Coordinates of C-alpha atoms (C1' of nucleotides) in Angstrom, one line a residue:
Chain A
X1 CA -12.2 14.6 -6.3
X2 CA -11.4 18.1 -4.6
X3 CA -14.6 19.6 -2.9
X4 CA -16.3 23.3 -4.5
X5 CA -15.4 24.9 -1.1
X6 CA -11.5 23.5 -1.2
X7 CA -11.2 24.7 -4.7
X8 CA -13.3 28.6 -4.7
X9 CA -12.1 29.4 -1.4
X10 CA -8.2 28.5 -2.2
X11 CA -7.8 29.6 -5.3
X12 CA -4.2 30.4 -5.4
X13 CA -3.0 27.6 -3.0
X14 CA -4.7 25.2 -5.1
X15 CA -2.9 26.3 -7.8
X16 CA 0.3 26.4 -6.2
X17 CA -0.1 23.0 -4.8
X18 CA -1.0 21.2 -8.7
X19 CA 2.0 22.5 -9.7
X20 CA 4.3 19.8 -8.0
X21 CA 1.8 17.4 -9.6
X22 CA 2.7 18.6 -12.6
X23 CA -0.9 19.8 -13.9
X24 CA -0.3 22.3 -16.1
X25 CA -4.3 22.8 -16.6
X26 CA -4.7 23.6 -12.8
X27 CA -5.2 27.5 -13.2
X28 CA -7.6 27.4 -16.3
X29 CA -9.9 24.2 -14.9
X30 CA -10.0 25.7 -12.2
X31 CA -11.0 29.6 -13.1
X32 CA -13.9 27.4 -14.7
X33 CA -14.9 25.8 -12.2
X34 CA -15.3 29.1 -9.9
X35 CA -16.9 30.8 -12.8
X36 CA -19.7 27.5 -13.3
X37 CA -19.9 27.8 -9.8
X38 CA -21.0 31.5 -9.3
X39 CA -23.8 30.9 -12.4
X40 CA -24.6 27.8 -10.2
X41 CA -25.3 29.6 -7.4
X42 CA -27.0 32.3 -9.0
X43 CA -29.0 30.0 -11.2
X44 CA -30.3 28.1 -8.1
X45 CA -31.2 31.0 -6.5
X46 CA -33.5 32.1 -9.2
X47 CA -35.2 28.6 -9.5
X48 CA -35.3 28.0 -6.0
X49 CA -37.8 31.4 -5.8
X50 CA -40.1 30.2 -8.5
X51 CA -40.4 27.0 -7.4
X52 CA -41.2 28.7 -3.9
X53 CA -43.8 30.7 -6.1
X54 CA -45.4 27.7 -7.3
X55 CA -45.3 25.9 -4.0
X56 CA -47.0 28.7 -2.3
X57 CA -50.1 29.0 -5.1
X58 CA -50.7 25.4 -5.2
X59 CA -51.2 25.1 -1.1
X60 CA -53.9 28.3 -2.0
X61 CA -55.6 26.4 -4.1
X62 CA -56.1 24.1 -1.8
X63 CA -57.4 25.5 0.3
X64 CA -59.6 27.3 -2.0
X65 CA -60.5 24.4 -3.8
X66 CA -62.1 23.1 -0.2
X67 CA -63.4 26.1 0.7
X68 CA -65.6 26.4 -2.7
X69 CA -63.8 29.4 -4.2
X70 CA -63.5 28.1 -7.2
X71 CA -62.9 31.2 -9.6
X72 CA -60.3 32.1 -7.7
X73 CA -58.9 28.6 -7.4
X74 CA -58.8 28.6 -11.6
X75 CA -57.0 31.9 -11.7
X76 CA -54.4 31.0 -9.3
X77 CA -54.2 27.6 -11.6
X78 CA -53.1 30.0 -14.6
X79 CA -50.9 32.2 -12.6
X80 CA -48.3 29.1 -12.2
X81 CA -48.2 28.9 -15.7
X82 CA -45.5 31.3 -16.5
X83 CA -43.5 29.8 -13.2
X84 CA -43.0 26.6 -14.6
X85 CA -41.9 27.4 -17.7
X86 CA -39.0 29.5 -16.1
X87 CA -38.4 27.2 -13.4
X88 CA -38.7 24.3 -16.4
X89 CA -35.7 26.1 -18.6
X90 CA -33.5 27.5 -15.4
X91 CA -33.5 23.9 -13.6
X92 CA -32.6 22.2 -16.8
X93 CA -29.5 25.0 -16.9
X94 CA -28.7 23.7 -13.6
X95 CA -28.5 20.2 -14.2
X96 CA -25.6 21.3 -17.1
X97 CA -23.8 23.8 -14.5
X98 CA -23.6 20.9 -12.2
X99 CA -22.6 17.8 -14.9
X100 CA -20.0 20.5 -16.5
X101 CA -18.3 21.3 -12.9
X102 CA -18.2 17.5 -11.7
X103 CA -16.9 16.6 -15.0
X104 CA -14.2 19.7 -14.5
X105 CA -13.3 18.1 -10.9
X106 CA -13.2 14.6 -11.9
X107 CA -9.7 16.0 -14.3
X108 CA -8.6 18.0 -11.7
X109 CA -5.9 15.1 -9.0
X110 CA -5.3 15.3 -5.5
X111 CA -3.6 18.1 -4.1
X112 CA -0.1 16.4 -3.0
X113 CA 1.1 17.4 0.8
X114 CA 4.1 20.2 1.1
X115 CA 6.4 17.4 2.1
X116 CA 6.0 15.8 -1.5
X117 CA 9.6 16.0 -3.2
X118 CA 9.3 18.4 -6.9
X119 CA 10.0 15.8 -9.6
X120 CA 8.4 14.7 -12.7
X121 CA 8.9 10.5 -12.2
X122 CA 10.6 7.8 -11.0
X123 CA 13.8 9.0 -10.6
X124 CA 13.4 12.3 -8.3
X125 CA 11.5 10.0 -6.0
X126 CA 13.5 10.4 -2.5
X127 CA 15.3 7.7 -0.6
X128 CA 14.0 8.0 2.8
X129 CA 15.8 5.0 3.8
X130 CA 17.9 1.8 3.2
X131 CA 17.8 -1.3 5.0
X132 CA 19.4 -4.7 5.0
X133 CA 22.4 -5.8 3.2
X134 CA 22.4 -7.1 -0.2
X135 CA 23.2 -10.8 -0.3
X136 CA 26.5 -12.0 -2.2
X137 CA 26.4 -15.4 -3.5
X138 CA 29.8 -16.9 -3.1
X139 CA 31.2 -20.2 -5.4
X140 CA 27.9 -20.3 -7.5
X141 CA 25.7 -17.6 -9.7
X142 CA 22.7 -16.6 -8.4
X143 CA 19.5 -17.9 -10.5
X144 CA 16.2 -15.4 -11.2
X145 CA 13.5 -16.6 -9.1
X146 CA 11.6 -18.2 -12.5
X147 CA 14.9 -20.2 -12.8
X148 CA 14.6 -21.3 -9.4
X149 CA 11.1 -22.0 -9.7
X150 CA 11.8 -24.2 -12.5
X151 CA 14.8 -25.7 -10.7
X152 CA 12.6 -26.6 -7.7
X153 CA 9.4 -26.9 -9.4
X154 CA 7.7 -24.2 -7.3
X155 CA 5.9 -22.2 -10.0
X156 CA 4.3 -23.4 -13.4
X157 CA 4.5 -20.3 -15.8
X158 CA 3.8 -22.8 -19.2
X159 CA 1.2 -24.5 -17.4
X160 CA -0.7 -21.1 -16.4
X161 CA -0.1 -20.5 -20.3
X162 CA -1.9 -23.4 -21.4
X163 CA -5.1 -23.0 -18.2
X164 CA -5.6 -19.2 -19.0
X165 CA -2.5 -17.6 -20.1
X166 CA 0.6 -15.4 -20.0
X167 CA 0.5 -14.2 -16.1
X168 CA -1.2 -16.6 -14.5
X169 CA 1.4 -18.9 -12.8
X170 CA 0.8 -22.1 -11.4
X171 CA 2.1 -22.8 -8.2
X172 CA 3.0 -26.3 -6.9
X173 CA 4.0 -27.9 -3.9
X174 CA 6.1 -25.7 -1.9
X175 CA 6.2 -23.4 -3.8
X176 CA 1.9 -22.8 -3.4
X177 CA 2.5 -24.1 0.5
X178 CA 5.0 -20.6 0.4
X179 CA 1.9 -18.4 -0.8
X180 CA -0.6 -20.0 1.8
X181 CA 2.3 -19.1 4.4
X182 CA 2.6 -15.4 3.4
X183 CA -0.7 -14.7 3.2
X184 CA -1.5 -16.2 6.7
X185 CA 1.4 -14.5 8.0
X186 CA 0.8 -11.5 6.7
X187 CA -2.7 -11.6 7.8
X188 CA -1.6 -12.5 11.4
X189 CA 0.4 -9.5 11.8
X190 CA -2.1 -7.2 10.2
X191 CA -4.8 -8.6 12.7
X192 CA -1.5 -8.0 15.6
X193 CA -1.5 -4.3 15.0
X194 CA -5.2 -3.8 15.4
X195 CA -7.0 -4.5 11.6
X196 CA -10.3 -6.1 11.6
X197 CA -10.4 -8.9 9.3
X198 CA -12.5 -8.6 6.1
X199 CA -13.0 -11.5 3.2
X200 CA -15.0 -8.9 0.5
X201 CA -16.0 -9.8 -2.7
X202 CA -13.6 -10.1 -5.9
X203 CA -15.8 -8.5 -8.5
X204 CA -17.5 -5.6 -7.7
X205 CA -20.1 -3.2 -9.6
X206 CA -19.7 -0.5 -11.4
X207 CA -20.7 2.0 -8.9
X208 CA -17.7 0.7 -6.7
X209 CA -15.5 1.2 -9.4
X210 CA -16.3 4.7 -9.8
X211 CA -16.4 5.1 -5.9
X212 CA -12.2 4.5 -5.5
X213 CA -11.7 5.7 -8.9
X214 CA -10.7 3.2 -11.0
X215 CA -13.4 3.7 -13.1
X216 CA -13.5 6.0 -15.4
X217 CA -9.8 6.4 -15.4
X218 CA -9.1 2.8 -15.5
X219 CA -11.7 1.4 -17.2
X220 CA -9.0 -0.9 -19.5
X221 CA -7.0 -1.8 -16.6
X222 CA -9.7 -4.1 -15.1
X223 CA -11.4 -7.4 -15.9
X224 CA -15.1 -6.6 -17.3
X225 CA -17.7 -9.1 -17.2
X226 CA -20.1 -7.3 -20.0
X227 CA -22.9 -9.7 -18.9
X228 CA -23.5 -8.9 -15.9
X229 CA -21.3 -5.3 -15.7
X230 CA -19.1 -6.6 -13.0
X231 CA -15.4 -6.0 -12.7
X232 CA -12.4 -8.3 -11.3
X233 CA -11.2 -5.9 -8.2
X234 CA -7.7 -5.0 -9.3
X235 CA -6.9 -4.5 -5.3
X236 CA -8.7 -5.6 -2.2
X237 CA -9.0 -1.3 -1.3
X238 CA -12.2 -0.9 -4.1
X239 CA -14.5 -3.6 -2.2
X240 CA -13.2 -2.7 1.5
X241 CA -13.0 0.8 0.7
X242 CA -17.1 0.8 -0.6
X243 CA -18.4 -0.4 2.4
X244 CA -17.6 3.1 3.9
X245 CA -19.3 4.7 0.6
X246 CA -22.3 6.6 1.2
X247 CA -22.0 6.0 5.3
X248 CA -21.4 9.0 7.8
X249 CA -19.7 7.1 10.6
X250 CA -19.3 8.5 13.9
X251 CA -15.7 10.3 15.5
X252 CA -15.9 7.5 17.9
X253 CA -15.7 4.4 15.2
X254 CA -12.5 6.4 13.6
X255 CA -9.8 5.1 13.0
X256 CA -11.3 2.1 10.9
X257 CA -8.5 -0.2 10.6
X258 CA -9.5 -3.1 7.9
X259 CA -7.1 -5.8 6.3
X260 CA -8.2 -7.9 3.9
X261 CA -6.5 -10.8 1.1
X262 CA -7.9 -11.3 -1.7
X263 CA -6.7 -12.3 -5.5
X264 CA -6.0 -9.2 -7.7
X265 CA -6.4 -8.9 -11.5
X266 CA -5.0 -6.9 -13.7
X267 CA -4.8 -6.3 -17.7
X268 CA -1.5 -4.4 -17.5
X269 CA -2.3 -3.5 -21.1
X270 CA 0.7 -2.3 -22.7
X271 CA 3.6 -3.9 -20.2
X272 CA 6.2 -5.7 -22.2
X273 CA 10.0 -7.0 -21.5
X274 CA 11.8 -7.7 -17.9
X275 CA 8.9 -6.0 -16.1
X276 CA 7.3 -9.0 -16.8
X277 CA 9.4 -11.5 -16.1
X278 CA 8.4 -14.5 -13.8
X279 CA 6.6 -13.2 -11.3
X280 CA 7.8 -9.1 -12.0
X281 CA 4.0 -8.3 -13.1
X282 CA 1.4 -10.7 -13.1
X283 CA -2.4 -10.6 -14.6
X284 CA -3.3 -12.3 -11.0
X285 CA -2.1 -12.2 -8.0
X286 CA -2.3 -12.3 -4.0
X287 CA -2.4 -9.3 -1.6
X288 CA -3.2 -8.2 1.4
X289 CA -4.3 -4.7 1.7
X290 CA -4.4 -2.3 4.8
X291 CA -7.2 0.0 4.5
X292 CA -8.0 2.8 6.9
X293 CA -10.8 5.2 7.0
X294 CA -9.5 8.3 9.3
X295 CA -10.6 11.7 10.9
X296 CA -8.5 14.3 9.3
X297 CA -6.4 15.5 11.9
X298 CA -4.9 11.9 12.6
X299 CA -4.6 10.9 9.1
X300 CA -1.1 11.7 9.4
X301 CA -0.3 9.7 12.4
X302 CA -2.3 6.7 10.6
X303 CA -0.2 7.2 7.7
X304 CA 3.0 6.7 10.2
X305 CA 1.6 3.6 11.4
X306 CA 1.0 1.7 8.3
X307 CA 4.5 2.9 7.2
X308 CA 5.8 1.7 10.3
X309 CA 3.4 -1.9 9.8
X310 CA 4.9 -2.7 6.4
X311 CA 8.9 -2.0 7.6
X312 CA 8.2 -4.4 10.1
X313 CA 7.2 -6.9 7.8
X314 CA 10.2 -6.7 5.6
X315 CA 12.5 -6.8 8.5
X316 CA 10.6 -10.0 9.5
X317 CA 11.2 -11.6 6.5
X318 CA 14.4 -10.2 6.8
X319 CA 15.0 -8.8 3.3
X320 CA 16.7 -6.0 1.8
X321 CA 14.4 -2.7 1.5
X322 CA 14.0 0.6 1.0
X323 CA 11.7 2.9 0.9
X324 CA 10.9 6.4 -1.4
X325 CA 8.7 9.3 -0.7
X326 CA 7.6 9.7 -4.3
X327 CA 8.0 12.9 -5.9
X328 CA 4.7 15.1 -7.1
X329 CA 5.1 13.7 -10.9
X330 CA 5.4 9.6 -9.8
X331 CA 2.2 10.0 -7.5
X332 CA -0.7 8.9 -8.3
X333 CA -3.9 11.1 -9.2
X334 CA -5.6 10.7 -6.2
X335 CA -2.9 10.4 -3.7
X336 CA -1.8 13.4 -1.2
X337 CA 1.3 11.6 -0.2
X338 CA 2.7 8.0 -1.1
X339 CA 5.7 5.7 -0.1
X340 CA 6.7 3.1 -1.8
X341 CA 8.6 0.2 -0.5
X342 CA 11.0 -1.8 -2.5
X343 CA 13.2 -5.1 -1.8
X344 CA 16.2 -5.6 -3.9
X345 CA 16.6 -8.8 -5.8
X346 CA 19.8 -9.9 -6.3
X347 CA 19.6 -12.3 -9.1
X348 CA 17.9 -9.4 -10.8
X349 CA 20.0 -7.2 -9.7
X350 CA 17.5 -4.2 -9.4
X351 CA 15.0 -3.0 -7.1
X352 CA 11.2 -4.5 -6.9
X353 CA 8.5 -2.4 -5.6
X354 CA 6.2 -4.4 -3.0
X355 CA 3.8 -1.9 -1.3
X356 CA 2.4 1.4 -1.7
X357 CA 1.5 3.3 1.3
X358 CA -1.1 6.5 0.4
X359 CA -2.8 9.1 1.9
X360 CA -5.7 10.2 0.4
X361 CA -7.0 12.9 2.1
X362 CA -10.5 13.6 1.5
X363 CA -10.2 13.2 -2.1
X364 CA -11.7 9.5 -2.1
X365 CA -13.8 10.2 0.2
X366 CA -15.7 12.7 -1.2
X367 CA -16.2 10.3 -4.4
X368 CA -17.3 7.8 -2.1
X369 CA -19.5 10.4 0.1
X370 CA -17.9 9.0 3.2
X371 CA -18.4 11.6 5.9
X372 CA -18.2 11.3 9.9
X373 CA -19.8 13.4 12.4
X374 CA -17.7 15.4 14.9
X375 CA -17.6 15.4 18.3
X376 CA -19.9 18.9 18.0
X377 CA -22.2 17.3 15.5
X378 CA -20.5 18.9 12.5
X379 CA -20.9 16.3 9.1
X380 CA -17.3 16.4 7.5
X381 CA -15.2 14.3 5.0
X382 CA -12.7 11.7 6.5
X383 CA -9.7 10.9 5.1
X384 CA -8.8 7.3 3.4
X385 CA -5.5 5.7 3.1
X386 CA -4.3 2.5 2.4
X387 CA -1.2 0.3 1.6
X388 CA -0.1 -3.2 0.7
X389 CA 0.9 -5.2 2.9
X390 CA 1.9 -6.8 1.6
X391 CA 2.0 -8.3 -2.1
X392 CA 3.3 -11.8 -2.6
X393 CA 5.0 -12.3 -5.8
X394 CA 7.7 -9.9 -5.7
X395 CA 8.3 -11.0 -2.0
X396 CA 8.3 -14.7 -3.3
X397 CA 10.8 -13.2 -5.8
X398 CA 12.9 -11.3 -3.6
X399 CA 13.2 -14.4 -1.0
X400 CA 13.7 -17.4 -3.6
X401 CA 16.6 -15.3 -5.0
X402 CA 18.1 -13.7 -1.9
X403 CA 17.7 -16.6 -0.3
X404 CA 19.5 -19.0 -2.4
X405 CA 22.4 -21.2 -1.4
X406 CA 24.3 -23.8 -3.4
X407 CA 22.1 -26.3 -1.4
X408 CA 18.4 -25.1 -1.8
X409 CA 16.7 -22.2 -0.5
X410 CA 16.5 -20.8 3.2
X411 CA 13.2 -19.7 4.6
X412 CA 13.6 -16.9 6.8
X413 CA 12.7 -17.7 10.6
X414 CA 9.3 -16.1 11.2
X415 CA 8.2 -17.8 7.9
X416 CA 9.0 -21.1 9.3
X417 CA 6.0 -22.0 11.5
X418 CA 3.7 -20.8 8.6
X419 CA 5.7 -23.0 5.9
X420 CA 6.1 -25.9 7.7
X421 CA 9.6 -26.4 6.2
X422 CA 12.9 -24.5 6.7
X423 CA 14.4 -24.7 3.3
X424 CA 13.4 -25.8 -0.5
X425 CA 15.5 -28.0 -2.2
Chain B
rG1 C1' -33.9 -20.0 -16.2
rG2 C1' -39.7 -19.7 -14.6
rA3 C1' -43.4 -17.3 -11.4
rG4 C1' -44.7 -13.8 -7.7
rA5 C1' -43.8 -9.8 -4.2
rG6 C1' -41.4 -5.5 -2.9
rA7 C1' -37.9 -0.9 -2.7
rU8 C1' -40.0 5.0 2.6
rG9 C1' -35.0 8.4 7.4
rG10 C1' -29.3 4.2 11.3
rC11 C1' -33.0 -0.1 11.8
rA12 C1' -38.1 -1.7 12.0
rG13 C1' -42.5 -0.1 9.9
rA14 C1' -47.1 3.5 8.7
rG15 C1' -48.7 6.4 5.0
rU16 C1' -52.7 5.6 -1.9
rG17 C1' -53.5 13.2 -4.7
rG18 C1' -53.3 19.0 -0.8
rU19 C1' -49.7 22.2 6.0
rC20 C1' -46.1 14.8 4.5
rG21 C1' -39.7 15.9 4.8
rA22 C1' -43.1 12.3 6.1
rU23 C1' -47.1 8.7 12.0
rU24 C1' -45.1 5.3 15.4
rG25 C1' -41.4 2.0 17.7
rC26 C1' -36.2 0.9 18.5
rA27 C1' -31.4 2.8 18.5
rG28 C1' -28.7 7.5 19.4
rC29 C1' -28.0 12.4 21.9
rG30 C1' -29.4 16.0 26.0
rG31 C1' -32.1 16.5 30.6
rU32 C1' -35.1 15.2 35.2
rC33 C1' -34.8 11.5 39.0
rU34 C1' -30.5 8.5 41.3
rU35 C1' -24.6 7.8 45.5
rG36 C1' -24.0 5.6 40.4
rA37 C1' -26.5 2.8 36.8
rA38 C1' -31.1 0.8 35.1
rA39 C1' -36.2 1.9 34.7
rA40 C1' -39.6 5.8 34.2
rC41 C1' -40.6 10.7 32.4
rC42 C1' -39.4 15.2 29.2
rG43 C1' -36.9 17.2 25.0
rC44 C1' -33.8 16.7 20.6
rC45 C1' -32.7 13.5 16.6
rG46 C1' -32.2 12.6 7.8
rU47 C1' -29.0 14.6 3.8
rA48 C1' -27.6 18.2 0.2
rC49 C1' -27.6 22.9 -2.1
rU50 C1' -28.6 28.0 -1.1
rG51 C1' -28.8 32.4 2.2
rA52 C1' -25.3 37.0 6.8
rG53 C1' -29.7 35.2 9.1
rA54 C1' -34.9 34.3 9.2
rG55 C1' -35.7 31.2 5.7
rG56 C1' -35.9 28.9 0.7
rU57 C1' -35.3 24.6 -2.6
rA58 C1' -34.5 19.4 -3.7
rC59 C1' -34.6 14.3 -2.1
rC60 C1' -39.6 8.5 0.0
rG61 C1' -34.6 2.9 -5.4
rG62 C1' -33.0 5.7 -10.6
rG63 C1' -35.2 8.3 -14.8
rG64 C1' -39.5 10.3 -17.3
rG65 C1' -44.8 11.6 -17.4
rU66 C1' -50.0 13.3 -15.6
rU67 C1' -51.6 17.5 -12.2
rC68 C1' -52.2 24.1 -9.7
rG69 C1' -50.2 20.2 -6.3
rA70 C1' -47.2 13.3 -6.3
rA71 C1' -44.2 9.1 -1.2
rU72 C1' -49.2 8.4 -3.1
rC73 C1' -51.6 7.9 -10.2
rC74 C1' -49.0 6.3 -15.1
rC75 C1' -44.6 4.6 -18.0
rU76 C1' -39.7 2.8 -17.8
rC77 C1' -35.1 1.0 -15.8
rU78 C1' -32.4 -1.1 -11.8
rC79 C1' -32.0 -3.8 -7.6
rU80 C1' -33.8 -6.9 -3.5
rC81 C1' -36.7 -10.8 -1.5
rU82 C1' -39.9 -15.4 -1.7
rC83 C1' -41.2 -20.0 -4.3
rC84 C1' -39.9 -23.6 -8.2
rG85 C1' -35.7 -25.4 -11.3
rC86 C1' -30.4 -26.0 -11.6
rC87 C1' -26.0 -26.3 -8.7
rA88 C1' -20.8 -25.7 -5.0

RNA sequence: GGAGAGAUGGCAGAGUGGUCGAUUGCAGCGGUCUUGAAAACCGCCGUACUGAGAGGUACCGGGGGUUCGAAUCCCUCUCUCUCCGCCA
């Protein structure tokens, strides 16, 4: 969420900025929360001086309670009386000012960066780039990848049916020797460009949930254990990213640079038809996630970098790709500035999208209460980003159909060592 | 699942009704000394809100209560640890 200070001292410019986001509540949430926030103040002010009132009788007492005055000790008893009423009924008003304004900043998103394209979805998102030629297939038709997977007996979809259901695939063979290979890989090149290694937890409590913000946004999205109140972590960012809740770390430790695989699990409630298609969108999956925790004046350069990290890992595996600077209305809530990467699949003939790259600014962080001290002992909010990088199943996708030949599949060269095979067929 | 113990500042660990926002040690920061470092010595060293500032207020796991006054007493919830049981 946006800080008091970002929001009452910015009026206008926070209102300007929601615009692109298309938040059409920005200038009347907001005009609340300034107006909460000056009875806040004012309301605090008056409580804190009774309660100073209070404070300073009762050390009197004491001291006449030990010094035998004890008539003057029992009128000084009464004289609180009428404080703590008044400070009873004004801090009780203060507890609603402050519920009413975090409840008005938990609506209000992330203020997205100047550089954000205007646009209200998917298709006013910006082509920053194209790379890779599209494969042509020539004397057979290409197969989608759950054709191929069939063909080759890679992937199991019935079978994940009849184990758990629609969306957990089963992989076999080479086809599950393929997903041990890219997630080494991709592992290996995240620990190359300078990530530290973390294996967190898969479920996660609810206090992490609420500390990325999937929760209470997303409560549907995510596996719930009722028992116990535990979630399935839809992404490896809500347990990497709540180790830095509630920490100040020092300018020195930043940037923190942390990779991490894990399985992911979503509901996707409400997905239907060719999104969901083979591996298109899956109820379980495996990533690996790039999270970084960042002073605010390098977030920007970090940003670059893990841009710059997942290019290199498409051109690796030598695939198709571009990538879009989403526009204000096809960016998440919380995000200051995302781009998306996509491969292109040629059976399907469309593009996938296999990584998210976002800058958060200090919106996370000041959910999570993750805060750094500067070089001159200042405490301030850092900035959080993070990005896939990358997840498998539209990569395995992408490179079973692109890949393709009329004699099996090709594995592309830096895949080779981590496969142990050169080509399925 | 059964029984017991506990939750205090970055960590360790005192504190059982009145200058306790909290003793002390370690870590950290600054300084003296030193060619430099270490050691020793001296000083500083929680967070948030509020205030121009001085300062004020809140916070000793969470919530509630008793009291003029609570880290300390009572209720309640949560979590952690130990032992037993079960188990990869």
């Amino acid at each position: 969420m946006l800080t008091l200070k970002q929001i009452t001292s910015n009026r206008d410019e926070v209102v300007r900025r929601l615009a692109k986001k298309h938040f059409t509540r920005a200038a009347e949430l907001i005009d609340q929360v300034i107006a909460l926030d000056a009875d806040r103040r004012s309301t605090q002010k008056e409580l804190d001086s009774k309660l100073a009132a209070v404070n300073q009788l009762s050390k009197s007492i004491g001291v006449l309670m030990q010094t035998g005055k004890k008539a003057e000790a029992e009128s000084a008893k009464a004289e609180t009386a009428q404080y703590k009423e008044d400070s009873k009924v004004l801090s009780v008003k203060l507890d609603e000012l402050e519920l009413a304004i975090r409840d008005l900043l938990l609506q209000i998103p992330n203020l997205p960066q100047d550089g954000v394209p205007e646009g209200t979805g998917a298709e006013d998102n910006v082509v920053e780039k194209q790379v890779g030629a599209i494969p042509t297939f020539e004397g057979f038709e290409a197969l989608p990848h759950w054709e191929l997977a069939k063909k080759y007996d890679l992937i199991d979809f019935e079978l994940g049916v009849k184990i758990s259901g629609a969306g957990f695939p089963v992989y076999k063979g080479k086809g599950a020797r393929l997903q041990r290979a890219l997630i080494n890989f991709f592992l290996d090149e995240a620990l190359n460009a300078g990530y530290l290694e973390i294996m967190p937890p898969t479920v996660v409590n609810a206090a992490s949930g609420y500390g990325t913000g999937q929760l209470p946004d997303k409560d549907g999205q995510m596996y719930h254990d009722a028992q116990d109140d535990l979630y399935l972590i839809p992404t490896a960012e809500v347990p990497v990213t709540n180790i830095y809740r509630d920490v100040i770390l020092t300018d020195k430790e930043l940037p923190i640079k942390n990779c991490a695989y894990t399985q992911c699990f979503r509901r996707e409630a409400g997905s239907y038809g060719k999104d969901v298609r083979g591996l298109n969108r899956l109820h379980e999956f495996s990533k690996i996630e790039i999270v970084r925790i960042d002073k605010p004046e390098h977030s920007a350069a970090s940003h670059k970098e893990m841009l710059a990290h997942v290019e290199n890992l498409l051109a690796k595996l030598e695939l198709p790709y571009r990538i879009l600077r989403l526009c204000g209305g096809d960016m998440s809530f919380t995000a200051a500035l995302c781009f998306d990467f996509e491969t292109y699949s040629a059976a399907q003939q469309r593009w996938l999208e296999v990584s998210s790259v976002s800058n958060f600014e200090s919106y996370q962080a000041n959910r999570l209460k993750c805060r750094y001290k500067t070089a001159d002992g200042k405490t301030e909010l850092c900035h959080t980003l993070n990005g896939s990088a990358l997840a498998l199943p539209r990569i395995v996708a992408t490179l079973l159909e692109n890949n393709q030949t009329a004699d099996g599949i090709r594995i592309p060269k830096a895949l080779i060592p981590y496969c142990g095979f050169d080509k399925i067929d």
